[in-house]
Tab-separated table of C-alpha atoms in Angstrom:
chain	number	residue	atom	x	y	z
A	1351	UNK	CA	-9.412	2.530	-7.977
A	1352	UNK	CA	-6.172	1.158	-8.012
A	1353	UNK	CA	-5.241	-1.835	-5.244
A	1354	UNK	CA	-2.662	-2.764	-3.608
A	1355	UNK	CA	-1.449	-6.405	-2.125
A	1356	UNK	CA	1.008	-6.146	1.120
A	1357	UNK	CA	1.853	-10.015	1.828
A	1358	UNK	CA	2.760	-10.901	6.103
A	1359	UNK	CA	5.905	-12.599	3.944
A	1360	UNK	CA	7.434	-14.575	7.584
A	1361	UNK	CA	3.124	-15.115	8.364
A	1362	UNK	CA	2.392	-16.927	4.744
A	1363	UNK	CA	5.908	-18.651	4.276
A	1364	UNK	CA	5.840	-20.063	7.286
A	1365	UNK	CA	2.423	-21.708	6.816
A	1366	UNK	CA	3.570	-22.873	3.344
A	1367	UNK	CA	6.677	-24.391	5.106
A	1368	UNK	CA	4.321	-26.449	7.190
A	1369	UNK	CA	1.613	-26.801	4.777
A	1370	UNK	CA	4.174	-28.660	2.070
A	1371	UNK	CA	6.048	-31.635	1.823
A	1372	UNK	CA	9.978	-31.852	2.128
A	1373	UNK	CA	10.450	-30.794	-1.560
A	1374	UNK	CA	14.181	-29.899	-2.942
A	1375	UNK	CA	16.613	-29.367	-5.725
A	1376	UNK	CA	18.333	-31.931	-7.282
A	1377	UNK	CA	21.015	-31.259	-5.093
A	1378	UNK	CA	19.198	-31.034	-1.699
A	1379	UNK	CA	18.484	-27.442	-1.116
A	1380	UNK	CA	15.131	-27.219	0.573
A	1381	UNK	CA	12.543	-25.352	-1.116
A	1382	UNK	CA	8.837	-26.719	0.232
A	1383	UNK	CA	8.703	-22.752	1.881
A	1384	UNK	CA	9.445	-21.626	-0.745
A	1385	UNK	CA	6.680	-23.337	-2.991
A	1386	UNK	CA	3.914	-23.038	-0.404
A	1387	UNK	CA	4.469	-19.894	-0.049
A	1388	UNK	CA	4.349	-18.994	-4.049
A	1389	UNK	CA	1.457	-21.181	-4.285
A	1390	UNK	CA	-0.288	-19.273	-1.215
A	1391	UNK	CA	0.461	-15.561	-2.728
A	1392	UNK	CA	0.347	-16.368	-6.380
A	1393	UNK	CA	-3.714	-17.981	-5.534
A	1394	UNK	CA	-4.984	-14.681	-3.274
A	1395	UNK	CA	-2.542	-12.241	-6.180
A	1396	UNK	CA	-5.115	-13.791	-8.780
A	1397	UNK	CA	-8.466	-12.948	-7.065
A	1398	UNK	CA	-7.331	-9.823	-5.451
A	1399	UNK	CA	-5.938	-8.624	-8.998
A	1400	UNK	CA	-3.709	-5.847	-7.261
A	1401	UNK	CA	-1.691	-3.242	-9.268
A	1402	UNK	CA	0.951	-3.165	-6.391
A	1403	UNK	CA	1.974	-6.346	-4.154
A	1404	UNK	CA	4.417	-5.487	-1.583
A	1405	UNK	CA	5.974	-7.982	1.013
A	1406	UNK	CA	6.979	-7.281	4.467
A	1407	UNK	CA	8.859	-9.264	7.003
A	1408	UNK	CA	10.131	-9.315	10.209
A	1409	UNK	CA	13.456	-8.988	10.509
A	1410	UNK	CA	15.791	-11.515	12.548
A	1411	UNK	CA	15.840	-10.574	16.405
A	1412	UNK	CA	15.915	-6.856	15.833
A	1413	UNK	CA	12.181	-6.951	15.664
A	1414	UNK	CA	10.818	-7.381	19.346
A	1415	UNK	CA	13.563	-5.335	21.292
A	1416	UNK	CA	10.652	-2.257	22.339
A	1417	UNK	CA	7.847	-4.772	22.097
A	1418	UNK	CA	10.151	-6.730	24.988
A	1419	UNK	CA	11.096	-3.475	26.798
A	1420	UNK	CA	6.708	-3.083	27.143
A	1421	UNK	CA	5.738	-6.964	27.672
A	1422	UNK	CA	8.609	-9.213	28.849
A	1423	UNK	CA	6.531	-12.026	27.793
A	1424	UNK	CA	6.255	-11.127	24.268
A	1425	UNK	CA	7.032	-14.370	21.968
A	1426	UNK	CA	8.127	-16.133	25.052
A	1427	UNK	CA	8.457	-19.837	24.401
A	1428	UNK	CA	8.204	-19.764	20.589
A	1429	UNK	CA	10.024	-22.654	19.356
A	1430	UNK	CA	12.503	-21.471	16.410
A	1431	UNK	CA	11.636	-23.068	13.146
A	1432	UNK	CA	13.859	-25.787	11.788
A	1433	UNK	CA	17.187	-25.341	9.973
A	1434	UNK	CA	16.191	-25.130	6.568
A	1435	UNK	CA	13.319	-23.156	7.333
A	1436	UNK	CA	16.368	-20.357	7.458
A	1437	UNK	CA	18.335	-21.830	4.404
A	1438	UNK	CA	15.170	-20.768	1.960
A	1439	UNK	CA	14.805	-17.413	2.396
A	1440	UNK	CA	17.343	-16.488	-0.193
A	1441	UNK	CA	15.361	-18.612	-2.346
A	1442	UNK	CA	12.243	-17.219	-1.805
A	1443	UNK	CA	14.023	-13.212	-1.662
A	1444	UNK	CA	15.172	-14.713	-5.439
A	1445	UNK	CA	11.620	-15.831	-6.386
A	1446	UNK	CA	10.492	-12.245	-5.197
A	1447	UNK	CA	12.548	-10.474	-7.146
A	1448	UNK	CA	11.874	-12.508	-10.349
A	1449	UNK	CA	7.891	-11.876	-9.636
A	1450	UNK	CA	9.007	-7.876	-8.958
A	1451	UNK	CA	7.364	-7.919	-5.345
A	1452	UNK	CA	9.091	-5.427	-3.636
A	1453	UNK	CA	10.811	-7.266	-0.276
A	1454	UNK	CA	10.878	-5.056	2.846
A	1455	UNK	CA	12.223	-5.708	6.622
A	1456	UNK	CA	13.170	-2.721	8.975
A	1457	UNK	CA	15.131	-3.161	12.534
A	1458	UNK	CA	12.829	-2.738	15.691
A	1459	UNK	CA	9.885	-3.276	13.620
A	1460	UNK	CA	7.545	-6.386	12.570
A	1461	UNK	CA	5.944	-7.054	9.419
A	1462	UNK	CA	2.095	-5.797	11.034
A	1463	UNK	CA	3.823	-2.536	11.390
A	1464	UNK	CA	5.135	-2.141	7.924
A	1465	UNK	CA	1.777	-3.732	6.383
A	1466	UNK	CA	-0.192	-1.191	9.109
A	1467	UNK	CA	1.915	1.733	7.435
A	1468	UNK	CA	1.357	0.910	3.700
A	1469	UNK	CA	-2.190	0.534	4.266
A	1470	UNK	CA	-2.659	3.801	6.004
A	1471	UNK	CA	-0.295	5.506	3.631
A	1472	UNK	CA	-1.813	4.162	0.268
A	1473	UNK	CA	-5.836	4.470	1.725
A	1474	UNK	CA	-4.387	8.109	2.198
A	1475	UNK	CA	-3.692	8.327	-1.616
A	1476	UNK	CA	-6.834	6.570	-2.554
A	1477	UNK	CA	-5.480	3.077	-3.114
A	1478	UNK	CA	-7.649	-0.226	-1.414
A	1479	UNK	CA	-5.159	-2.212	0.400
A	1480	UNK	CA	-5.387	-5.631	1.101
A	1481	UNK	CA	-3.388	-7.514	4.143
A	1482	UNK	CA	-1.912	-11.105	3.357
A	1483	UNK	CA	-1.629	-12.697	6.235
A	1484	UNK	CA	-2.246	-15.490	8.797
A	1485	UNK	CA	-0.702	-13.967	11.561
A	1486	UNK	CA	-2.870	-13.662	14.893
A	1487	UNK	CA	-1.669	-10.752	16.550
């Protein structure tokens, strides 16, 4: 049976971001996210040994407009992350590209509902799915 890996990408980089130390380029561009979050997904890609590894992520602000609209508390009082939090992601869309991880983000939806979808579509075609994630919700 083939498998497939779909990776929370916001859920895992930012606990790589915290897990790491400040760690840069030569010329100060911060990249700890980037490398906790490689270390993270390239560790559960080797025992999961998937075929297909996806990654999902929420995308900036567009993400919790009907989840608001439901629950006006929703995410209220989340502290954003720092700066250079932000200034990685290119980084890390560059790193998935290199690995050939498919990066995906849709407006008005979060990264559980993509993941939710490509595990319900690929079970449908007879491919295990696995979830990446550290997310709570």
């Amino acid at each position: 049976m083939k498998r497939l890996a779909v990776i929370d990408g916001k859920s895992v980089f930012y606990r790589g971001y915290y897990a790491m130390p400040s760690l840069s380029l030569p010329d100060g561009t911060p990249t700890g996210g980037v490398y906790g979050f490689a270390s993270i997904a390239i560790e559960l890609i080797k025992q999961l040994e998937p075929d297909y590894v996806a990654v999902a992520w929420d995308k900036p602000k567009t993400n919790i407009r009907k989840r608001r609209e439901i629950y006006p508390e929703y995410k209220a009082g989340r502290k954003a992350p720092p700066l250079d939090f932000y200034e990685q992601i290119p980084i890390l869309k560059e790193l998935l590209d290199a690995f050939g991880w498919p990066f995906y983000e849709l407006d008005d939806y979060e990264a559980d509902d993509i993941l939710g979808t490509f595990a319900k579509q690929a079970t449908d075609r007879g491919v295990e799915t696995r979830l990446l994630t550290s997310d709570l919700d």
